[in-house]
Amino acid sequence: YAGSLEGPNVGGSSAGEMVYRLAEKRCANFGTCESGETGLSNVNKELLADFTAGEALLKKGLCHAVRPIVDRIIKQMTVPLVQGSLRYAYKVGESISGEAKVGTDRSQKNAAEGAVFTAAVLPLVHECNVAAAKTISDEMKFGLYDQGVFPDFAAVKAAFESTYDCLGITCADVGGLSDTGVAAACSKTSPWPDIAGYTPGSDVTKHANLDLDQQALVQALKGGTPNWELAEDWYAVGGYSLSGKAPNGLRTMKGFSTGAEGKMYNNCDGCPYKTFSAFYDYYGDFDYADKWVSAALDGTNMAFSSGRHGPNDFATLGDAARIEAVKKGTAYMNVWMYVIREFEDAIDDCTSCTGDNCNEFSLNGGSVHAWDEGVAFYAGSLEGPNVGGSSAGEMVYRLAEKRCANFGTCESGETGLSNVNKELLADFTAGEALLKKGLCHAVRPIVDRIIKQMTVPLVQGSLRYAYKVGESISGEAKVGTDRSQKNAAEGAVFTAAVLPPVHECNV
């Protein structure tokens, strides 16, 4: 690591040629020396302490105690490679408004230095975040300079920063090339937007955008003449939620249900998932949600294979009933179950830890990503970053907020954050923290609590519409005073979304 040219003293010698010297050079560039731009680099200070501690433990034969020290060493040795990559992305990068120095030291040599530094660190970045690694490679690889193509420094910096937690390094470890502006040290805030108060540990912005498909579907069904064909397109083809794994590059609400058998019952490490099994056992169909929504969209009659909760004669029911069956079914049957699937998948990823984003150096990045996906699908992008979200929301988060006002289960009775989303935010945050530490089994009771809380708005929805359209009750003047096909249909959808766990409790 140090070599002979560094000599015997702490801080070494400028004649050094190995990684020790790189850490010293880069600390002066990034302000990560003991005294900012001068003194021993923080990297070599930390490493000297770990080198000494590891040696002492090995002399005593305490082999297993050395493992965490080696892990820390690898993390610290990664810092100068990240700094080197950023330094040369800055030197040769595309011009940035207000950043006069970016791109003012372009040369083939500097472009090559950037390409080498990124080559040295990209595998670890890729293990943390495939998309981030691709961004860095696409901006920094050899040959671009000769084509007159220069890196987008801000994009490279953001891509690296998105993996710091996973790499086990911090904004303070890396520092910044300037005190202010785009080249300044990052803060500890996530590079991605919060989701209704939750700070994701990975990039799930494209996942959260699924609610834009739901919003477009709902819009297609508004007005005097519902556009069933357009609504079906938003349901089955999608448009806003990009996915590299989907056949057409888009994830869809339909796919959440049609792919459920493989993802929740047969082909997952924890299969069959308990909650999904209850729904399959009740309806007798793996794609029960799609069967419901597709029939409502097409205006055809359907019955579940079990014969329960039906038949549903969408061919003869009016538009009002079909509309509610579609727009409530997509959010509270298709998406609701898939949210749970992501939380279960997070546990699977944590315990098996075999994916691209999961290794001992990446703090169980794959499981955290699955967890983040669950939160993203639960809330969606329209809720915005703040606790309590926005009335524009279209997913289950918004349902919990609406129903708390009806049932007095908000923080202040009929106003404030719903107790459901308050409890869920705490559990979302706790689960993320445990997964980052690899404490897989500790997440199980959290997922169980999440499922229970997610059930509450479905029960409330069922009760609300039973009240609106119900038989008259002596002494209850309001029961049954809001009867309509629309309200009856809403009640039918809410009960369809919650009947399987009820049946499991009491036939």
Protein backbone atom coordinates (compact mmCIF):
# COMPACT_ATOMS: atom_id res chain seq x y z
CA TYR A 1 0.00 0.00 0.00
CA ALA A 2 2.74 2.50 0.97
CA GLY A 3 5.98 1.24 -0.61
CA SER A 4 9.57 1.99 0.40
CA LEU A 5 9.75 5.53 -0.98
CA GLU A 6 7.35 6.84 1.65
CA GLY A 7 10.03 6.26 4.25
CA PRO A 8 9.56 5.47 7.95
CA ASN A 9 7.56 8.48 9.14
CA VAL A 10 3.85 9.21 9.37
CA GLY A 11 2.84 11.31 6.36
CA GLY A 12 5.46 9.66 4.19
CA SER A 13 7.38 11.43 1.45
CA SER A 14 6.40 13.21 -1.76
CA ALA A 15 8.61 10.67 -3.54
CA GLY A 16 6.01 7.94 -2.88
CA GLU A 17 4.45 6.12 -5.83
CA MET A 18 1.73 3.92 -4.40
CA VAL A 19 -1.82 4.39 -3.07
CA TYR A 20 -0.59 6.02 0.13
CA ARG A 21 0.71 8.94 -1.93
CA LEU A 22 -2.54 9.22 -3.88
CA ALA A 23 -4.47 9.65 -0.61
CA GLU A 24 -2.10 12.46 0.39
CA LYS A 25 -2.42 14.26 -2.95
CA ARG A 26 -6.18 14.04 -3.11
CA CYS A 27 -6.74 15.22 0.45
CA ALA A 28 -5.07 18.50 -0.51
CA ASN A 29 -7.46 18.83 -3.47
CA PHE A 30 -10.61 17.91 -1.54
CA GLY A 31 -9.89 19.42 1.89
CA THR A 32 -9.81 16.03 3.60
CA CYS A 33 -6.44 16.35 5.32
CA GLU A 34 -6.15 16.76 9.09
CA SER A 35 -6.05 20.54 8.66
CA GLY A 36 -8.22 20.81 5.60
CA GLU A 37 -5.79 21.12 2.70
CA THR A 38 -2.64 20.40 4.74
CA GLY A 39 -1.38 17.74 7.08
CA LEU A 40 -1.84 13.97 7.02
CA SER A 41 -4.77 12.75 4.94
CA ASN A 42 -7.74 11.53 6.94
CA VAL A 43 -7.61 8.36 4.84
CA ASN A 44 -4.06 7.51 5.86
CA LYS A 45 -4.74 8.55 9.46
CA GLU A 46 -7.64 6.09 9.64
CA LEU A 47 -5.70 3.41 7.81
CA LEU A 48 -2.66 3.67 10.07
CA ALA A 49 -4.92 3.09 13.07
CA ASP A 50 -6.53 0.07 11.40
CA PHE A 51 -3.21 -1.35 10.15
CA THR A 52 -1.87 -1.20 13.71
CA ALA A 53 -5.04 -2.63 15.29
CA GLY A 54 -5.19 -5.49 12.77
CA GLU A 55 -1.57 -6.40 13.37
CA ALA A 56 -2.12 -6.56 17.13
CA LEU A 57 -5.17 -8.80 16.79
CA LEU A 58 -3.42 -11.16 14.38
CA LYS A 59 -0.48 -11.49 16.78
CA LYS A 60 -2.96 -12.67 19.38
CA GLY A 61 -4.61 -15.07 16.95
CA LEU A 62 -7.94 -13.22 17.15
CA CYS A 63 -8.69 -13.90 13.50
CA HIS A 64 -12.41 -13.17 13.35
CA ALA A 65 -11.91 -9.80 15.04
CA VAL A 66 -9.89 -8.69 12.02
CA ARG A 67 -12.78 -9.02 9.58
CA PRO A 68 -14.43 -5.66 10.40
CA ILE A 69 -11.03 -3.97 10.28
CA VAL A 70 -10.40 -5.25 6.77
CA ASP A 71 -13.86 -4.05 5.75
CA ARG A 72 -13.03 -0.56 7.07
CA ILE A 73 -9.70 -0.57 5.26
CA ILE A 74 -11.37 -1.36 1.94
CA LYS A 75 -13.82 1.49 2.43
CA GLN A 76 -11.06 3.98 3.20
CA MET A 77 -8.97 2.80 0.25
CA THR A 78 -11.93 3.51 -2.00
CA VAL A 79 -12.02 7.22 -1.11
CA PRO A 80 -8.97 8.39 -3.13
CA LEU A 81 -10.30 6.55 -6.20
CA VAL A 82 -13.59 8.40 -5.96
CA GLN A 83 -11.74 11.68 -5.42
CA GLY A 84 -9.52 11.02 -8.42
CA SER A 85 -12.51 10.30 -10.61
CA LEU A 86 -14.24 13.50 -9.52
CA ARG A 87 -11.09 15.64 -9.87
CA TYR A 88 -10.63 14.74 -13.53
CA ALA A 89 -14.32 14.86 -14.37
CA TYR A 90 -14.11 18.45 -13.13
CA LYS A 91 -10.94 19.26 -15.08
CA VAL A 92 -12.26 18.11 -18.47
CA GLY A 93 -16.01 18.39 -17.95
CA GLU A 94 -18.67 20.23 -19.90
CA SER A 95 -19.08 23.89 -18.97
CA ILE A 96 -21.48 24.60 -16.09
CA SER A 97 -23.14 27.97 -15.63
CA GLY A 98 -21.64 29.77 -12.64
CA GLU A 99 -18.73 27.32 -12.37
CA ALA A 100 -15.91 29.09 -14.19
CA LYS A 101 -13.24 26.46 -13.56
CA VAL A 102 -15.08 23.38 -14.82
CA GLY A 103 -13.53 22.14 -18.06
CA THR A 104 -10.69 24.67 -18.06
CA ASP A 105 -7.94 22.05 -17.91
CA ARG A 106 -8.92 19.79 -20.78
CA SER A 107 -6.28 17.51 -22.22
CA GLN A 108 -6.03 13.96 -23.42
CA LYS A 109 -3.86 13.25 -20.38
CA ASN A 110 -6.44 14.50 -17.90
CA ALA A 111 -9.25 12.67 -19.67
CA ALA A 112 -7.17 9.49 -19.48
CA GLU A 113 -6.54 9.97 -15.76
CA GLY A 114 -10.27 10.23 -15.19
CA ALA A 115 -10.89 7.07 -17.21
CA VAL A 116 -8.32 5.13 -15.16
CA PHE A 117 -9.63 6.29 -11.79
CA THR A 118 -13.18 5.31 -12.73
CA ALA A 119 -11.98 1.95 -14.05
CA ALA A 120 -10.44 1.34 -10.63
CA VAL A 121 -13.64 1.97 -8.68
CA LEU A 122 -16.55 1.20 -11.04
CA PRO A 123 -17.01 -2.46 -9.99
CA LEU A 124 -17.80 -1.42 -6.42
CA VAL A 125 -20.13 1.32 -7.66
CA HIS A 126 -21.86 -1.17 -9.95
CA GLU A 127 -22.45 -3.53 -7.04
CA CYS A 128 -24.20 -0.69 -5.25
CA ASN A 129 -26.13 0.88 -8.09
CA VAL A 130 -26.06 -0.40 -11.67
CA ALA A 131 -27.53 2.81 -13.10
CA ALA A 132 -25.00 4.99 -11.28
CA ALA A 133 -22.11 2.90 -12.59
CA LYS A 134 -23.43 3.19 -16.14
CA THR A 135 -23.72 6.96 -15.82
CA ILE A 136 -20.13 7.26 -14.63
CA SER A 137 -18.80 4.91 -17.30
CA ASP A 138 -20.73 6.64 -20.08
CA GLU A 139 -19.29 9.99 -19.03
CA MET A 140 -15.70 8.98 -18.24
CA LYS A 141 -14.57 6.06 -20.41
CA PHE A 142 -11.64 6.17 -22.82
CA GLY A 143 -12.20 7.55 -26.33
CA LEU A 144 -14.75 10.25 -25.49
CA TYR A 145 -12.19 13.06 -25.38
CA ASP A 146 -11.01 12.34 -28.92
CA GLN A 147 -14.64 12.54 -30.06
CA GLY A 148 -15.03 15.97 -28.48
CA VAL A 149 -17.32 14.55 -25.78
CA PHE A 150 -16.67 15.76 -22.23
CA PRO A 151 -18.13 14.51 -18.94
CA ASP A 152 -21.13 16.04 -17.21
CA PHE A 153 -19.42 16.68 -13.87
CA ALA A 154 -22.67 17.22 -11.96
CA ALA A 155 -24.05 13.90 -13.24
CA VAL A 156 -20.85 12.03 -12.36
CA LYS A 157 -20.77 13.58 -8.89
CA ALA A 158 -24.44 12.78 -8.25
CA ALA A 159 -23.96 9.20 -9.42
CA PHE A 160 -21.03 8.67 -7.06
CA GLU A 161 -22.87 10.31 -4.16
CA SER A 162 -25.84 8.01 -4.66
CA THR A 163 -23.60 5.08 -3.69
CA TYR A 164 -21.72 6.54 -0.70
CA ASP A 165 -23.89 4.86 1.92
CA CYS A 166 -23.57 1.57 0.10
CA LEU A 167 -19.80 1.93 -0.31
CA GLY A 168 -19.53 2.67 3.40
CA ILE A 169 -18.05 6.15 2.90
CA THR A 170 -19.46 9.59 3.63
CA CYS A 171 -19.66 13.06 2.12
CA ALA A 172 -17.11 14.15 4.73
CA ASP A 173 -14.72 11.34 3.69
CA VAL A 174 -14.73 12.54 0.08
CA GLY A 175 -14.89 16.28 0.65
CA GLY A 176 -15.20 18.80 -2.18
CA LEU A 177 -13.13 20.58 -4.81
CA SER A 178 -14.57 23.93 -3.75
CA ASP A 179 -16.32 25.42 -0.75
CA THR A 180 -19.49 26.28 -2.65
CA GLY A 181 -21.30 25.38 -5.85
CA VAL A 182 -21.62 22.11 -7.68
CA ALA A 183 -18.11 20.96 -6.75
CA ALA A 184 -18.62 21.46 -3.01
CA ALA A 185 -18.77 18.54 -0.61
CA CYS A 186 -22.18 16.90 -0.56
CA SER A 187 -24.38 17.00 2.50
CA LYS A 188 -25.71 13.96 4.30
CA THR A 189 -29.08 14.36 2.66
CA SER A 190 -30.16 11.76 0.14
CA PRO A 191 -29.50 12.57 -3.53
CA TRP A 192 -33.06 11.44 -4.22
CA PRO A 193 -36.25 13.14 -3.11
CA ASP A 194 -37.95 12.02 0.07
CA ILE A 195 -41.21 10.13 -0.29
CA ALA A 196 -43.86 11.54 2.07
CA GLY A 197 -41.20 11.99 4.76
CA TYR A 198 -39.29 8.77 4.06
CA THR A 199 -35.67 9.10 2.92
CA PRO A 200 -34.88 6.31 0.46
CA GLY A 201 -31.47 4.65 0.49
CA SER A 202 -31.58 4.10 -3.27
CA ASP A 203 -33.02 5.67 -6.40
CA VAL A 204 -36.70 4.73 -6.74
CA THR A 205 -37.95 7.83 -8.53
CA LYS A 206 -38.97 5.77 -11.58
CA HIS A 207 -40.87 3.36 -9.35
CA ALA A 208 -42.72 6.16 -7.57
CA ASN A 209 -43.82 7.49 -10.97
CA LEU A 210 -46.23 4.57 -11.27
CA ASP A 211 -48.83 6.77 -9.63
CA LEU A 212 -48.71 8.97 -12.74
CA ASP A 213 -50.08 5.99 -14.69
CA GLN A 214 -52.83 5.71 -12.08
CA GLN A 215 -53.55 9.42 -12.35
CA ALA A 216 -53.78 9.18 -16.15
CA LEU A 217 -56.05 6.13 -15.87
CA VAL A 218 -58.39 7.97 -13.51
CA GLN A 219 -58.41 10.98 -15.83
CA ALA A 220 -59.33 8.77 -18.81
CA LEU A 221 -62.41 7.57 -16.94
CA LYS A 222 -63.67 11.06 -16.06
CA GLY A 223 -66.36 12.92 -17.90
CA GLY A 224 -69.59 11.81 -19.46
CA THR A 225 -68.00 9.23 -21.76
CA PRO A 226 -65.22 7.15 -20.16
CA ASN A 227 -62.34 6.35 -22.50
CA TRP A 228 -62.04 2.66 -21.64
CA GLU A 229 -59.43 1.98 -24.31
CA LEU A 230 -57.13 4.73 -23.06
CA ALA A 231 -57.61 3.63 -19.45
CA GLU A 232 -56.70 0.07 -20.40
CA ASP A 233 -53.57 1.37 -22.13
CA TRP A 234 -52.43 3.10 -18.96
CA TYR A 235 -53.17 -0.06 -16.99
CA ALA A 236 -51.62 -2.66 -19.29
CA VAL A 237 -48.95 -0.74 -21.23
CA GLY A 238 -48.04 2.05 -18.84
CA GLY A 239 -46.02 5.12 -19.69
CA TYR A 240 -44.43 6.85 -16.72
CA SER A 241 -42.69 4.15 -14.67
CA LEU A 242 -39.55 3.12 -16.54
CA SER A 243 -38.13 -0.34 -15.87
CA GLY A 244 -35.15 -2.01 -17.51
CA LYS A 245 -36.54 -5.42 -16.57
CA ALA A 246 -39.97 -5.07 -18.19
CA PRO A 247 -40.43 -6.35 -21.76
CA ASN A 248 -41.40 -2.92 -23.12
CA GLY A 249 -39.24 -0.95 -20.71
CA LEU A 250 -42.24 0.05 -18.58
CA ARG A 251 -43.61 -1.46 -15.38
CA THR A 252 -47.38 -1.70 -15.24
CA MET A 253 -50.10 -2.20 -12.67
CA LYS A 254 -51.38 -5.11 -14.73
CA GLY A 255 -47.96 -6.76 -14.53
CA PHE A 256 -48.06 -6.57 -10.74
CA SER A 257 -50.93 -9.08 -10.83
CA THR A 258 -50.13 -11.20 -13.89
CA GLY A 259 -46.62 -11.82 -12.55
CA ALA A 260 -47.76 -12.53 -9.00
CA GLU A 261 -47.57 -16.32 -9.18
CA GLY A 262 -43.84 -16.30 -9.88
CA LYS A 263 -42.97 -13.36 -7.65
CA MET A 264 -45.10 -14.20 -4.63
CA TYR A 265 -45.99 -17.89 -4.71
CA ASN A 266 -43.57 -20.13 -6.62
CA ASN A 267 -40.25 -18.55 -7.55
CA CYS A 268 -39.05 -16.51 -4.59
CA ASP A 269 -36.81 -17.48 -1.68
CA GLY A 270 -39.58 -16.89 0.85
CA CYS A 271 -42.38 -18.29 -1.32
CA PRO A 272 -45.21 -18.59 -0.87
CA TYR A 273 -45.69 -15.24 0.85
CA LYS A 274 -48.25 -15.54 3.61
CA THR A 275 -50.47 -12.58 2.67
CA PHE A 276 -50.57 -13.43 -1.01
CA SER A 277 -51.33 -17.07 -0.16
CA ALA A 278 -54.43 -15.94 1.73
CA PHE A 279 -55.66 -14.11 -1.36
CA TYR A 280 -54.88 -17.03 -3.68
CA ASP A 281 -56.58 -19.48 -1.33
CA TYR A 282 -59.66 -17.25 -1.15
CA TYR A 283 -60.05 -16.40 -4.83
CA GLY A 284 -58.45 -19.45 -6.42
CA ASP A 285 -56.66 -17.22 -8.94
CA PHE A 286 -53.05 -16.03 -8.88
CA ASP A 287 -54.07 -13.06 -11.03
CA TYR A 288 -57.25 -12.29 -9.10
CA ALA A 289 -56.61 -8.51 -9.21
CA ASP A 290 -56.04 -8.40 -12.96
CA LYS A 291 -59.04 -10.66 -13.53
CA TRP A 292 -61.21 -8.12 -11.71
CA VAL A 293 -59.76 -4.95 -13.27
CA SER A 294 -59.55 -6.30 -16.83
CA ALA A 295 -63.16 -7.49 -16.77
CA ALA A 296 -64.30 -4.10 -15.51
CA LEU A 297 -62.30 -2.35 -18.24
CA ASP A 298 -63.66 -4.64 -20.95
CA GLY A 299 -67.23 -4.66 -19.64
CA THR A 300 -67.34 -8.45 -19.43
CA ASN A 301 -68.74 -10.71 -16.74
CA MET A 302 -66.30 -12.47 -14.45
CA ALA A 303 -66.23 -14.79 -11.49
CA PHE A 304 -63.27 -15.86 -9.41
CA SER A 305 -62.33 -19.53 -9.71
CA SER A 306 -63.40 -20.10 -6.11
CA GLY A 307 -66.83 -18.63 -6.81
CA ARG A 308 -66.45 -16.24 -3.88
CA HIS A 309 -67.36 -12.53 -3.90
CA GLY A 310 -69.19 -12.72 -7.18
CA PRO A 311 -70.30 -13.07 -9.83
CA ASN A 312 -69.35 -9.60 -11.02
CA ASP A 313 -71.49 -8.81 -14.02
CA PHE A 314 -69.59 -5.89 -15.49
CA ALA A 315 -71.36 -6.46 -18.83
CA THR A 316 -74.64 -5.30 -17.34
CA LEU A 317 -73.47 -2.96 -14.56
CA GLY A 318 -73.38 0.71 -15.50
CA ASP A 319 -70.33 2.87 -16.13
CA ALA A 320 -70.30 4.20 -12.58
CA ALA A 321 -69.76 0.72 -11.16
CA ARG A 322 -67.15 -0.22 -13.75
CA ILE A 323 -65.20 2.99 -13.17
CA GLU A 324 -64.95 2.36 -9.42
CA ALA A 325 -64.03 -1.29 -9.98
CA VAL A 326 -61.17 -0.17 -12.19
CA LYS A 327 -59.69 2.81 -10.41
CA LYS A 328 -60.07 1.37 -6.90
CA GLY A 329 -59.05 -2.11 -8.03
CA THR A 330 -55.77 -0.96 -9.58
CA ALA A 331 -54.65 0.94 -6.49
CA TYR A 332 -56.07 -1.22 -3.69
CA MET A 333 -55.83 -4.70 -5.21
CA ASN A 334 -52.96 -4.68 -7.75
CA VAL A 335 -50.66 -2.13 -6.12
CA TRP A 336 -51.55 -2.86 -2.48
CA MET A 337 -50.44 -6.47 -2.80
CA TYR A 338 -47.30 -5.60 -4.74
CA VAL A 339 -46.23 -3.17 -2.03
CA ILE A 340 -46.25 -6.08 0.40
CA ARG A 341 -44.38 -8.18 -2.14
CA GLU A 342 -41.52 -5.64 -2.18
CA PHE A 343 -41.19 -5.70 1.61
CA GLU A 344 -41.14 -9.51 1.57
CA ASP A 345 -38.61 -9.42 -1.26
CA ALA A 346 -36.41 -7.12 0.81
CA ILE A 347 -36.18 -9.82 3.48
CA ASP A 348 -35.44 -12.42 0.79
CA ASP A 349 -32.69 -10.24 -0.69
CA CYS A 350 -31.23 -9.64 2.75
CA THR A 351 -31.10 -13.31 3.72
CA SER A 352 -29.94 -14.65 0.34
CA CYS A 353 -27.83 -11.64 -0.67
CA THR A 354 -26.91 -12.85 -4.14
CA GLY A 355 -28.01 -10.02 -6.45
CA ASP A 356 -26.00 -7.36 -8.24
CA ASN A 357 -26.60 -4.92 -5.41
CA CYS A 358 -25.77 -7.11 -2.45
CA ASN A 359 -22.41 -7.94 -0.95
CA GLU A 360 -20.60 -7.55 2.32
CA PHE A 361 -19.25 -4.15 1.31
CA SER A 362 -22.53 -2.69 0.08
CA LEU A 363 -24.60 -2.78 3.26
CA ASN A 364 -27.25 -5.01 1.71
CA GLY A 365 -28.01 -2.53 -1.06
CA GLY A 366 -30.32 -4.91 -2.92
CA SER A 367 -32.59 -5.44 0.06
CA VAL A 368 -32.70 -1.71 0.81
CA HIS A 369 -33.63 -1.04 -2.82
CA ALA A 370 -36.52 -3.51 -2.66
CA TRP A 371 -37.65 -1.88 0.59
CA ASP A 372 -37.51 1.56 -1.02
CA GLU A 373 -39.55 0.25 -3.94
CA GLY A 374 -42.27 -0.84 -1.52
CA VAL A 375 -42.47 2.66 -0.05
CA ALA A 376 -42.39 4.21 -3.53
CA PHE A 377 -45.34 2.12 -4.72
CA TYR A 378 -47.26 2.68 -1.47
CA ALA A 379 -47.03 6.49 -1.64
CA GLY A 380 -46.11 7.39 -5.22
CA SER A 381 -44.51 10.54 -6.56
CA LEU A 382 -47.53 12.80 -6.31
CA GLU A 383 -47.49 12.80 -2.51
CA GLY A 384 -44.27 14.82 -2.66
CA PRO A 385 -41.40 14.81 -0.14
CA ASN A 386 -43.14 15.90 3.04
CA VAL A 387 -44.87 13.99 5.82
CA GLY A 388 -48.61 14.06 5.19
CA GLY A 389 -48.13 14.13 1.45
CA SER A 390 -50.41 15.96 -0.96
CA SER A 391 -54.09 15.76 -1.86
CA ALA A 392 -52.93 14.97 -5.41
CA GLY A 393 -51.81 11.49 -4.32
CA GLU A 394 -53.35 8.46 -6.00
CA MET A 395 -52.04 5.43 -4.09
CA VAL A 396 -52.71 3.74 -0.75
CA TYR A 397 -51.01 6.52 1.23
CA ARG A 398 -53.74 8.93 0.10
CA LEU A 399 -56.49 6.46 0.99
CA ALA A 400 -55.20 6.30 4.57
CA GLU A 401 -55.31 10.10 4.79
CA LYS A 402 -58.87 10.30 3.43
CA ARG A 403 -60.27 7.58 5.67
CA CYS A 404 -58.69 8.93 8.85
CA ALA A 405 -60.74 12.11 8.37
CA ASN A 406 -63.90 9.99 8.07
CA PHE A 407 -63.18 7.74 11.05
CA GLY A 408 -61.41 10.13 13.42
CA THR A 409 -58.13 8.23 13.22
CA CYS A 410 -55.86 11.15 12.35
CA GLU A 411 -53.37 12.54 14.84
CA SER A 412 -55.91 15.17 15.90
CA GLY A 413 -59.06 13.15 15.35
CA GLU A 414 -60.36 14.25 11.97
CA THR A 415 -57.32 16.37 11.05
CA GLY A 416 -53.57 15.93 10.79
CA LEU A 417 -51.52 12.98 9.64
CA SER A 418 -53.33 9.65 9.66
CA ASN A 419 -52.29 7.31 12.44
CA VAL A 420 -51.78 4.67 9.76
CA ASN A 421 -49.19 6.70 7.85
CA LYS A 422 -47.59 7.87 11.09
CA GLU A 423 -47.04 4.28 12.18
CA LEU A 424 -45.96 3.22 8.69
CA LEU A 425 -43.36 5.99 8.36
CA ALA A 426 -41.79 4.85 11.61
CA ASP A 427 -41.74 1.24 10.41
CA PHE A 428 -40.49 2.13 6.93
CA THR A 429 -37.58 4.00 8.50
CA ALA A 430 -36.81 1.31 11.07
CA GLY A 431 -36.88 -1.44 8.45
CA GLU A 432 -34.53 0.45 6.17
CA ALA A 433 -32.03 0.94 9.00
CA LEU A 434 -32.08 -2.76 9.93
CA LEU A 435 -31.62 -3.87 6.32
CA LYS A 436 -28.61 -1.56 5.93
CA LYS A 437 -27.06 -3.38 8.88
CA GLY A 438 -27.93 -6.80 7.45
CA LEU A 439 -30.20 -7.60 10.42
CA CYS A 440 -32.58 -9.54 8.19
CA HIS A 441 -34.62 -11.47 10.73
CA ALA A 442 -35.31 -8.34 12.76
CA VAL A 443 -37.25 -6.98 9.78
CA ARG A 444 -39.87 -9.77 9.88
CA PRO A 445 -41.97 -8.30 12.72
CA ILE A 446 -41.79 -4.88 11.06
CA VAL A 447 -43.23 -6.24 7.81
CA ASP A 448 -45.99 -7.95 9.79
CA ARG A 449 -46.87 -4.62 11.42
CA ILE A 450 -46.82 -2.86 8.07
CA ILE A 451 -49.29 -5.33 6.59
CA LYS A 452 -51.63 -4.83 9.54
CA GLN A 453 -51.53 -1.05 9.21
CA MET A 454 -52.08 -1.25 5.44
CA THR A 455 -55.22 -3.27 6.11
CA VAL A 456 -56.86 -0.53 8.18
CA PRO A 457 -57.86 1.81 5.30
CA LEU A 458 -59.40 -1.12 3.41
CA VAL A 459 -61.57 -2.00 6.41
CA GLN A 460 -62.50 1.67 6.82
CA GLY A 461 -63.38 1.94 3.13
CA SER A 462 -65.60 -1.14 3.35
CA LEU A 463 -67.41 0.22 6.41
CA ARG A 464 -67.82 3.70 4.95
CA TYR A 465 -69.66 2.48 1.87
CA ALA A 466 -71.67 -0.14 3.76
CA TYR A 467 -72.93 2.82 5.82
CA LYS A 468 -73.63 4.97 2.76
CA VAL A 469 -75.76 2.37 0.96
CA GLY A 470 -76.92 0.17 3.84
CA GLU A 471 -80.36 -0.86 5.00
CA SER A 472 -82.03 1.64 7.28
CA ILE A 473 -81.27 1.26 11.00
CA SER A 474 -83.59 2.57 13.68
CA GLY A 475 -82.07 5.59 15.37
CA GLU A 476 -79.37 5.99 12.68
CA ALA A 477 -80.84 8.59 10.36
CA LYS A 478 -77.85 8.78 8.01
CA VAL A 479 -77.45 5.07 7.23
CA GLY A 480 -78.42 4.37 3.62
CA THR A 481 -78.98 8.03 2.74
CA ASP A 482 -76.25 8.14 0.09
CA ARG A 483 -77.22 5.18 -2.07
CA SER A 484 -75.87 5.03 -5.61
CA GLN A 485 -74.38 2.51 -7.97
CA LYS A 486 -71.07 4.29 -7.59
CA ASN A 487 -71.04 3.99 -3.80
CA ALA A 488 -72.17 0.37 -3.88
CA ALA A 489 -69.36 -0.39 -6.31
CA GLU A 490 -66.80 1.33 -4.08
CA GLY A 491 -67.91 -0.84 -1.18
CA ALA A 492 -67.62 -3.96 -3.33
CA VAL A 493 -64.06 -3.08 -4.36
CA PHE A 494 -62.90 -2.29 -0.83
CA THR A 495 -64.29 -5.57 0.46
CA ALA A 496 -62.72 -7.45 -2.46
CA ALA A 497 -59.38 -5.97 -1.38
CA VAL A 498 -59.68 -7.13 2.24
CA LEU A 499 -61.94 -10.21 2.32
CA PRO A 500 -59.16 -12.86 2.05
CA PRO A 501 -57.48 -11.98 5.37
CA VAL A 502 -60.91 -11.65 6.99
CA HIS A 503 -61.81 -15.11 5.67
CA GLU A 504 -58.56 -16.48 7.08
CA CYS A 505 -59.59 -15.14 10.49
CA ASN A 506 -63.25 -16.09 10.40
CA VAL A 507 -64.97 -17.90 7.51
